[in-house]
PDB file of C-alpha atoms in Angstrom:
ATOM      1  CA  MET A  30      -3.999-112.452 -14.201  1.00 50.00           C
ATOM      2  CA  ARG A  31      -7.082-110.272 -14.572  1.00 47.00           C
ATOM      3  CA  SER A  32      -9.490-113.211 -14.288  1.00 48.00           C
ATOM      4  CA  ARG A  33      -7.708-114.433 -11.157  1.00 44.00           C
ATOM      5  CA  HIS A  34      -7.945-110.961  -9.602  1.00 44.00           C
ATOM      6  CA  HIS A  35     -11.605-110.766 -10.610  1.00 41.00           C
ATOM      7  CA  ARG A  36     -12.336-114.135  -8.957  1.00 40.00           C
ATOM      8  CA  LEU A  37     -10.630-113.036  -5.732  1.00 38.00           C
ATOM      9  CA  ARG A  38     -12.736-109.865  -5.658  1.00 40.00           C
ATOM     10  CA  ILE A  39     -15.918-111.884  -6.175  1.00 39.00           C
ATOM     11  CA  LEU A  40     -14.916-114.353  -3.451  1.00 37.00           C
ATOM     12  CA  GLY A  41     -14.107-111.446  -1.116  1.00 39.00           C
ATOM     13  CA  ALA A  42     -17.488-109.857  -1.798  1.00 38.00           C
ATOM     14  CA  ALA A  43     -19.233-113.185  -1.245  1.00 36.00           C
ATOM     15  CA  ALA A  44     -17.423-113.624   2.071  1.00 36.00           C
ATOM     16  CA  ALA A  45     -18.446-110.114   3.156  1.00 36.00           C
ATOM     17  CA  VAL A  46     -22.074-110.826   2.276  1.00 33.00           C
ATOM     18  CA  ALA A  47     -21.935-114.102   4.213  1.00 36.00           C
ATOM     19  CA  VAL A  48     -20.495-112.386   7.284  1.00 35.00           C
ATOM     20  CA  LEU A  49     -22.897-109.452   7.136  1.00 34.00           C
ATOM     21  CA  GLY A  50     -25.813-111.729   6.341  1.00 36.00           C
ATOM     22  CA  GLY A  51     -24.954-113.840   9.378  1.00 36.00           C
ATOM     23  CA  THR A  52     -24.852-110.710  11.506  1.00 35.00           C
ATOM     24  CA  ALA A  53     -28.131-109.349  10.137  1.00 33.00           C
ATOM     25  CA  GLY A  54     -29.866-112.673  10.717  1.00 34.00           C
ATOM     26  CA  MET A  55     -28.708-113.097  14.308  1.00 40.00           C
ATOM     27  CA  SER A  56     -30.994-114.548  16.875  1.00 47.00           C
ATOM     28  CA  SER A  57     -32.955-112.436  19.270  1.00 45.00           C
ATOM     29  CA  ALA A  58     -30.197-111.525  21.719  1.00 47.00           C
ATOM     30  CA  ALA A  59     -27.536-109.697  19.707  1.00 52.00           C
ATOM     31  CA  ALA A  60     -25.292-112.736  19.940  1.00 54.00           C
ATOM     32  CA  ALA A  61     -21.923-112.606  18.235  1.00 53.00           C
ATOM     33  CA  ASP A  62     -21.631-114.987  15.289  1.00 54.00           C
ATOM     34  CA  VAL A  63     -18.704-117.229  16.187  1.00 49.00           C
ATOM     35  CA  SER A  64     -17.679-120.625  14.972  1.00 68.00           C
ATOM     36  CA  PRO A  65     -16.713-122.346  17.723  1.00 89.00           C
ATOM     37  CA  LEU A  66     -14.849-120.189  20.195  1.00 95.00           C
ATOM     38  CA  PRO A  67     -13.796-121.685  23.549  1.00 97.00           C
ATOM     39  CA  ILE A  68     -15.726-120.526  26.602  1.00 98.00           C
ATOM     40  CA  GLN A  69     -13.504-118.551  28.983  1.00 98.00           C
ATOM     41  CA  PRO A  70     -13.814-116.624  32.265  1.00 98.00           C
ATOM     42  CA  HIS A  71     -15.175-113.053  32.315  1.00 96.00           C
ATOM     43  CA  GLN A  72     -17.554-113.440  29.352  1.00 96.00           C
ATOM     44  CA  THR A  73     -21.214-112.493  28.970  1.00 95.00           C
ATOM     45  CA  PHE A  74     -23.340-114.985  27.054  1.00 96.00           C
ATOM     46  CA  VAL A  75     -26.876-116.018  26.202  1.00 96.00           C
ATOM     47  CA  GLY A  76     -28.324-119.492  25.962  1.00 97.00           C
ATOM     48  CA  GLN A  77     -30.190-120.640  22.879  1.00 97.00           C
ATOM     49  CA  VAL A  78     -32.710-123.425  22.415  1.00 98.00           C
ATOM     50  CA  ASN A  79     -33.226-124.449  18.803  1.00 98.00           C
ATOM     51  CA  GLY A  80     -31.352-121.328  17.704  1.00 96.00           C
ATOM     52  CA  VAL A  81     -33.359-118.725  19.623  1.00 95.00           C
ATOM     53  CA  THR A  82     -33.040-116.943  22.942  1.00 94.00           C
ATOM     54  CA  ILE A  83     -36.635-115.745  23.274  1.00 93.00           C
ATOM     55  CA  ASP A  84     -39.870-117.699  22.685  1.00 92.00           C
ATOM     56  CA  ALA A  85     -38.111-121.028  22.180  1.00 97.00           C
ATOM     57  CA  VAL A  86     -40.139-124.154  21.389  1.00 98.00           C
ATOM     58  CA  VAL A  87     -39.187-127.730  22.261  1.00 98.00           C
ATOM     59  CA  LYS A  88     -41.074-130.480  20.425  1.00 98.00           C
ATOM     60  CA  VAL A  89     -41.877-133.456  22.642  1.00 96.00           C
ATOM     61  CA  GLY A  90     -43.012-136.872  21.431  1.00 95.00           C
ATOM     62  CA  CYS A  91     -46.173-137.720  23.353  1.00 93.00           C
ATOM     63  CA  PHE A  92     -48.486-140.452  22.155  1.00 85.00           C
ATOM     64  CA  GLY A  93     -51.976-141.388  23.280  1.00 81.00           C
ATOM     65  CA  PRO A  94     -54.127-139.220  25.525  1.00 84.00           C
ATOM     66  CA  VAL A  95     -52.058-136.793  27.577  1.00 86.00           C
ATOM     67  CA  THR A  96     -52.854-134.959  30.792  1.00 87.00           C
ATOM     68  CA  SER A  97     -51.242-131.993  32.517  1.00 86.00           C
ATOM     69  CA  THR A  98     -48.763-134.370  34.172  1.00 90.00           C
ATOM     70  CA  SER A  99     -47.866-136.412  31.067  1.00 92.00           C
ATOM     71  CA  THR A 100     -44.270-136.451  29.899  1.00 93.00           C
ATOM     72  CA  GLY A 101     -42.500-137.545  26.758  1.00 94.00           C
ATOM     73  CA  HIS A 102     -39.107-137.413  25.102  1.00 95.00           C
ATOM     74  CA  PRO A 103     -37.744-134.509  23.033  1.00 96.00           C
ATOM     75  CA  MET A 104     -37.878-135.133  19.308  1.00 97.00           C
ATOM     76  CA  ALA A 105     -34.498-135.661  17.615  1.00 98.00           C
ATOM     77  CA  GLY A 106     -32.821-132.810  15.762  1.00 98.00           C
ATOM     78  CA  GLN A 107     -33.217-130.141  18.449  1.00 99.00           C
ATOM     79  CA  THR A 108     -30.267-128.268  19.932  1.00 98.00           C
ATOM     80  CA  VAL A 109     -28.960-126.022  22.680  1.00 98.00           C
ATOM     81  CA  SER A 110     -26.053-123.606  22.342  1.00 98.00           C
ATOM     82  CA  VAL A 111     -24.457-120.575  23.941  1.00 97.00           C
ATOM     83  CA  GLN A 112     -23.457-117.395  22.158  1.00 95.00           C
ATOM     84  CA  LEU A 113     -21.099-114.651  23.233  1.00 94.00           C
ATOM     85  CA  VAL A 114     -22.998-111.376  23.701  1.00 92.00           C
ATOM     86  CA  SER A 115     -22.087-108.283  21.715  1.00 81.00           C
ATOM     87  CA  GLY A 116     -24.232-105.181  21.627  1.00 76.00           C
ATOM     88  CA  ILE A 117     -27.583-104.529  23.230  1.00 77.00           C
ATOM     89  CA  VAL A 118     -29.554-107.459  24.594  1.00 75.00           C
ATOM     90  CA  PRO A 119     -33.386-107.389  24.283  1.00 69.00           C
ATOM     91  CA  ASP A 120     -35.302-106.893  27.545  1.00 74.00           C
ATOM     92  CA  LYS A 121     -36.690-110.452  27.570  1.00 80.00           C
ATOM     93  CA  ALA A 122     -33.284-112.140  27.268  1.00 84.00           C
ATOM     94  CA  THR A 123     -31.606-113.357  30.446  1.00 92.00           C
ATOM     95  CA  VAL A 124     -27.840-113.188  30.059  1.00 95.00           C
ATOM     96  CA  GLY A 125     -25.261-115.235  31.880  1.00 97.00           C
ATOM     97  CA  TYR A 126     -21.733-114.469  32.979  1.00 96.00           C
ATOM     98  CA  THR A 127     -18.913-117.020  33.133  1.00 98.00           C
ATOM     99  CA  GLY A 128     -17.420-115.463  36.259  1.00 97.00           C
ATOM    100  CA  GLU A 129     -13.881-116.061  37.470  1.00 98.00           C
ATOM    101  CA  SER A 130     -13.263-119.618  36.323  1.00 97.00           C
ATOM    102  CA  ALA A 131     -15.862-121.120  33.949  1.00 98.00           C
ATOM    103  CA  ASP A 132     -14.606-122.870  30.831  1.00 98.00           C
ATOM    104  CA  HIS A 133     -17.845-124.658  29.906  1.00 98.00           C
ATOM    105  CA  VAL A 134     -21.600-124.356  30.411  1.00 98.00           C
ATOM    106  CA  LEU A 135     -23.936-127.029  31.762  1.00 97.00           C
ATOM    107  CA  VAL A 136     -27.516-127.140  30.476  1.00 97.00           C
ATOM    108  CA  ALA A 137     -30.425-128.061  32.754  1.00 96.00           C
ATOM    109  CA  PHE A 138     -34.079-128.451  31.764  1.00 94.00           C
ATOM    110  CA  GLY A 139     -36.316-127.262  34.601  1.00 84.00           C
ATOM    111  CA  ASN A 140     -35.357-125.127  37.578  1.00 72.00           C
ATOM    112  CA  PRO A 141     -31.636-124.399  36.994  1.00 72.00           C
ATOM    113  CA  ALA A 142     -31.011-124.324  40.765  1.00 70.00           C
ATOM    114  CA  SER A 143     -32.278-127.871  41.338  1.00 70.00           C
ATOM    115  CA  ALA A 144     -32.465-129.721  38.000  1.00 78.00           C
ATOM    116  CA  ALA A 145     -29.610-132.051  37.113  1.00 83.00           C
ATOM    117  CA  PRO A 146     -27.599-130.794  34.130  1.00 87.00           C
ATOM    118  CA  THR A 147     -28.050-132.965  31.054  1.00 88.00           C
ATOM    119  CA  THR A 148     -25.696-131.438  28.519  1.00 94.00           C
ATOM    120  CA  GLU A 149     -22.267-129.802  28.481  1.00 96.00           C
ATOM    121  CA  ILE A 150     -21.220-127.071  26.047  1.00 98.00           C
ATOM    122  CA  LYS A 151     -17.513-126.221  25.712  1.00 97.00           C
ATOM    123  CA  ALA A 152     -17.566-123.567  22.971  1.00 98.00           C
ATOM    124  CA  TYR A 153     -19.644-120.680  21.690  1.00 97.00           C
ATOM    125  CA  GLY A 154     -21.320-121.316  18.350  1.00 93.00           C
ATOM    126  CA  LEU A 155     -21.431-125.075  18.882  1.00 96.00           C
ATOM    127  CA  GLN A 156     -24.902-126.627  18.673  1.00 97.00           C
ATOM    128  CA  VAL A 157     -25.304-129.618  20.992  1.00 97.00           C
ATOM    129  CA  ALA A 158     -28.167-132.085  20.606  1.00 98.00           C
ATOM    130  CA  ILE A 159     -30.878-132.092  23.257  1.00 97.00           C
ATOM    131  CA  PRO A 160     -30.801-135.658  24.640  1.00 96.00           C
ATOM    132  CA  THR A 161     -33.818-137.614  23.410  1.00 96.00           C
ATOM    133  CA  THR A 162     -33.815-139.581  26.667  1.00 94.00           C
ATOM    134  CA  LEU A 163     -35.040-136.647  28.783  1.00 94.00           C
ATOM    135  CA  ASP A 164     -38.524-136.727  30.285  1.00 93.00           C
ATOM    136  CA  LEU A 165     -40.147-133.369  29.529  1.00 94.00           C
ATOM    137  CA  PRO A 166     -43.727-132.100  29.846  1.00 94.00           C
ATOM    138  CA  CYS A 167     -45.931-132.905  26.854  1.00 94.00           C
ATOM    139  CA  PHE A 168     -47.189-129.331  26.831  1.00 91.00           C
ATOM    140  CA  GLY A 169     -46.833-126.134  28.803  1.00 94.00           C
ATOM    141  CA  THR A 170     -43.909-123.884  29.627  1.00 95.00           C
ATOM    142  CA  GLY A 171     -40.590-124.279  31.377  1.00 95.00           C
ATOM    143  CA  THR A 172     -37.086-122.940  31.726  1.00 95.00           C
ATOM    144  CA  VAL A 173     -33.742-124.104  30.408  1.00 96.00           C
ATOM    145  CA  GLY A 174     -30.751-123.019  32.493  1.00 96.00           C
ATOM    146  CA  PHE A 175     -27.262-122.436  31.105  1.00 97.00           C
ATOM    147  CA  ILE A 176     -24.966-122.768  34.127  1.00 96.00           C
ATOM    148  CA  PRO A 177     -21.304-121.646  33.986  1.00 98.00           C
ATOM    149  CA  ALA A 178     -18.896-124.293  35.319  1.00 97.00           C
ATOM    150  CA  PRO A 179     -16.809-124.432  37.297  1.00 97.00           C
ATOM    151  CA  THR A 180     -18.824-121.850  39.150  1.00 95.00           C
ATOM    152  CA  SER A 181     -17.584-118.850  41.101  1.00 97.00           C
ATOM    153  CA  ALA A 182     -19.089-116.083  43.208  1.00 97.00           C
ATOM    154  CA  THR A 183     -19.453-113.860  40.126  1.00 97.00           C
ATOM    155  CA  ALA A 184     -20.864-116.496  37.746  1.00 98.00           C
ATOM    156  CA  GLN A 185     -24.451-115.983  36.608  1.00 97.00           C
ATOM    157  CA  THR A 186     -26.798-118.520  34.999  1.00 97.00           C
ATOM    158  CA  ALA A 187     -28.509-117.593  31.728  1.00 97.00           C
ATOM    159  CA  THR A 188     -32.055-118.867  31.220  1.00 96.00           C
ATOM    160  CA  VAL A 189     -34.321-119.371  28.236  1.00 96.00           C
ATOM    161  CA  ASP A 190     -38.076-119.710  28.665  1.00 96.00           C
ATOM    162  CA  VAL A 191     -39.442-122.521  26.514  1.00 97.00           C
ATOM    163  CA  THR A 192     -42.829-123.776  25.406  1.00 97.00           C
ATOM    164  CA  TYR A 193     -43.214-127.540  25.192  1.00 95.00           C
ATOM    165  CA  VAL A 194     -45.283-128.648  22.214  1.00 94.00           C
ATOM    166  CA  SER A 195     -46.587-132.192  21.941  1.00 93.00           C
ATOM    167  CA  VAL A 196     -46.009-133.994  18.669  1.00 89.00           C
ATOM    168  CA  GLY A 197     -48.393-136.901  18.177  1.00 78.00           C
ATOM    169  CA  ALA A 198     -51.044-136.138  20.802  1.00 65.00           C
ATOM    170  CA  VAL A 199     -53.319-133.393  22.045  1.00 62.00           C
ATOM    171  CA  PRO A 200     -54.241-132.638  25.656  1.00 60.00           C
ATOM    172  CA  ALA A 201     -57.123-134.759  26.988  1.00 61.00           C
ATOM    173  CA  SER A 202     -60.340-132.843  27.601  1.00 61.00           C
TER     174      SER A 202
END
């Protein structure tokens, strides 16, 4: 009986460390650590690109000489996600709000007001692959928009500024 009780205490302590460790290692926007939680109306959230809200990097496969207008495809293994906000959000983070009716978030690379959404996220804490079929700049900066849907008058898009980094080529001189 004692050894069983001892094991339960150790497992409980390990679970507490895992939860607290997950909280201490949160990304840059005080996002709540959830595994997956459905998106619902009246929630504040942040978008994440490759696990971060601020200073995100997207690796793009560009081969041969590239110019300022060259594009390539995102490398596999990169993700977007949304996280429920809890606590104070850093100044650089742009939060979103699901508004009156949103139950999912659409992700758009480029100007969120005009770019076609490429990915749909239905739950917080769920990492969704960035499609490798997108055409993205080989280098430079951009914005990824996280758009609540269906939209409402109170819905607000979250954005993440990204830096595109070419893998396989360097800018032509």
